[in-house]
Amino acid sequence: MADQIVLKAERRTDSGKQVAKRLRLAGQLPAVVYGEKEAPIACAVDERALTDVLHSHGRNAIIILETGDKSQSTIVKEIQHHPVRGNILHVDFHRIDLTHKIVVEVPVDSQGTPIGVRNDGGILEHMLHHIEIECLPTGIPEHIEVDVSELGVGDSLHVSDIVLDNAELTIVTDGERTVF
């Protein structure tokens, strides 16, 4: 289940490289809010607050973005990182309607020890770490657990083999892709 967190954002009218540098030096991150039949909004969010939200609630958390006079439900769509230092440079938020389904990436985790690893000295390879699912924003799972205990050496588990226990979730990722 996705969490809902309130994050304050300041609208900005200036754009460009130098403006972004000044924002980052002040502890702010340049951001854009787009989607849902409205014009994009350029804004700035507090870097520490956003980092805390991402670490404690994950990328699929529903963020109520307060831009002065307006509150809107959003989800983090893209994060741009510095290529060397790894710190966040820019964030794209996507406006969402809590009553319409969206497509999000959800991590896939293994559960159990495969027979091939336990008895035959095999190695479990995790080929696909995220799959795309379609669901309501309020029903986004933290992760999807897949039982791999029956896999032997040379066996593979594909996306089409994953059974979701929630009927409201639909897998969008190609069923032929190998997960384990």
mmCIF file of N, CA and C in Angstrom, residues 113-127 148 151-156 180:
data_model
loop_
_atom_site.group_PDB
_atom_site.id
_atom_site.type_symbol
_atom_site.label_atom_id
_atom_site.label_comp_id
_atom_site.label_asym_id
_atom_site.label_seq_id
_atom_site.Cartn_x
_atom_site.Cartn_y
_atom_site.Cartn_z
ATOM 1 N N THR A 113 14.696 -20.642 -0.521
ATOM 2 C CA THR A 113 15.963 -21.061 -1.119
ATOM 3 C C THR A 113 15.667 -22.114 -2.178
ATOM 4 N N PRO A 114 16.090 -21.881 -3.414
ATOM 5 C CA PRO A 114 15.814 -22.848 -4.478
ATOM 6 C C PRO A 114 16.455 -24.208 -4.205
ATOM 7 N N ILE A 115 15.802 -25.263 -4.684
ATOM 8 C CA ILE A 115 16.319 -26.631 -4.545
ATOM 9 C C ILE A 115 17.680 -26.743 -5.208
ATOM 10 N N GLY A 116 17.841 -26.107 -6.371
ATOM 11 C CA GLY A 116 19.100 -26.152 -7.097
ATOM 12 C C GLY A 116 20.254 -25.521 -6.340
ATOM 13 N N VAL A 117 19.982 -24.544 -5.521
ATOM 14 C CA VAL A 117 21.016 -23.910 -4.698
ATOM 15 C C VAL A 117 21.311 -24.774 -3.481
ATOM 16 N N ARG A 118 20.258 -25.245 -2.859
ATOM 17 C CA ARG A 118 20.389 -26.021 -1.623
ATOM 18 C C ARG A 118 21.035 -27.390 -1.854
ATOM 19 N N ASN A 119 20.623 -28.101 -2.899
ATOM 20 C CA ASN A 119 21.077 -29.486 -3.095
ATOM 21 C C ASN A 119 22.170 -29.662 -4.139
ATOM 22 N N ASP A 120 22.195 -28.800 -5.145
ATOM 23 C CA ASP A 120 23.085 -29.039 -6.281
ATOM 24 C C ASP A 120 24.169 -27.982 -6.446
ATOM 25 N N GLY A 121 24.293 -27.048 -5.527
ATOM 26 C CA GLY A 121 25.355 -26.045 -5.599
ATOM 27 C C GLY A 121 25.142 -24.973 -6.646
ATOM 28 N N GLY A 122 23.917 -24.782 -7.073
ATOM 29 C CA GLY A 122 23.623 -23.768 -8.083
ATOM 30 C C GLY A 122 23.629 -22.366 -7.491
ATOM 31 N N ILE A 123 23.454 -21.386 -8.363
ATOM 32 C CA ILE A 123 23.411 -19.977 -7.957
ATOM 33 C C ILE A 123 22.107 -19.392 -8.486
ATOM 34 N N LEU A 124 21.388 -18.662 -7.639
ATOM 35 C CA LEU A 124 20.158 -17.999 -8.053
ATOM 36 C C LEU A 124 20.519 -16.657 -8.680
ATOM 37 N N GLU A 125 20.163 -16.489 -9.947
ATOM 38 C CA GLU A 125 20.405 -15.218 -10.627
ATOM 39 C C GLU A 125 19.107 -14.431 -10.661
ATOM 40 N N HIS A 126 19.184 -13.204 -10.187
ATOM 41 C CA HIS A 126 18.039 -12.300 -10.164
ATOM 42 C C HIS A 126 18.178 -11.392 -11.397
ATOM 43 N N MET A 127 17.473 -11.721 -12.458
ATOM 44 C CA MET A 127 17.640 -11.042 -13.746
ATOM 45 C C MET A 127 16.831 -9.745 -13.866
ATOM 46 N N VAL A 148 10.726 -18.952 -4.858
ATOM 47 C CA VAL A 148 11.680 -19.584 -5.775
ATOM 48 C C VAL A 148 12.164 -20.931 -5.250
ATOM 49 N N LEU A 151 12.736 -23.984 -7.704
ATOM 50 C CA LEU A 151 13.618 -23.877 -8.870
ATOM 51 C C LEU A 151 14.832 -24.792 -8.725
ATOM 52 N N GLY A 152 15.069 -25.588 -9.750
ATOM 53 C CA GLY A 152 16.259 -26.432 -9.793
ATOM 54 C C GLY A 152 17.314 -25.789 -10.665
ATOM 55 N N VAL A 153 18.459 -26.450 -10.797
ATOM 56 C CA VAL A 153 19.527 -25.946 -11.652
ATOM 57 C C VAL A 153 19.025 -25.934 -13.095
ATOM 58 N N GLY A 154 19.187 -24.806 -13.764
ATOM 59 C CA GLY A 154 18.747 -24.671 -15.147
ATOM 60 C C GLY A 154 17.306 -24.217 -15.297
ATOM 61 N N ASP A 155 16.528 -24.173 -14.219
ATOM 62 C CA ASP A 155 15.143 -23.699 -14.287
ATOM 63 C C ASP A 155 15.116 -22.183 -14.312
ATOM 64 N N SER A 156 14.038 -21.651 -14.831
ATOM 65 C CA SER A 156 13.871 -20.195 -14.801
ATOM 66 C C SER A 156 12.424 -19.872 -14.486
ATOM 67 N N PHE A 180 13.941 -14.851 -12.511
ATOM 68 C CA PHE A 180 14.977 -15.621 -11.785
ATOM 69 C C PHE A 180 15.418 -16.798 -12.636
#
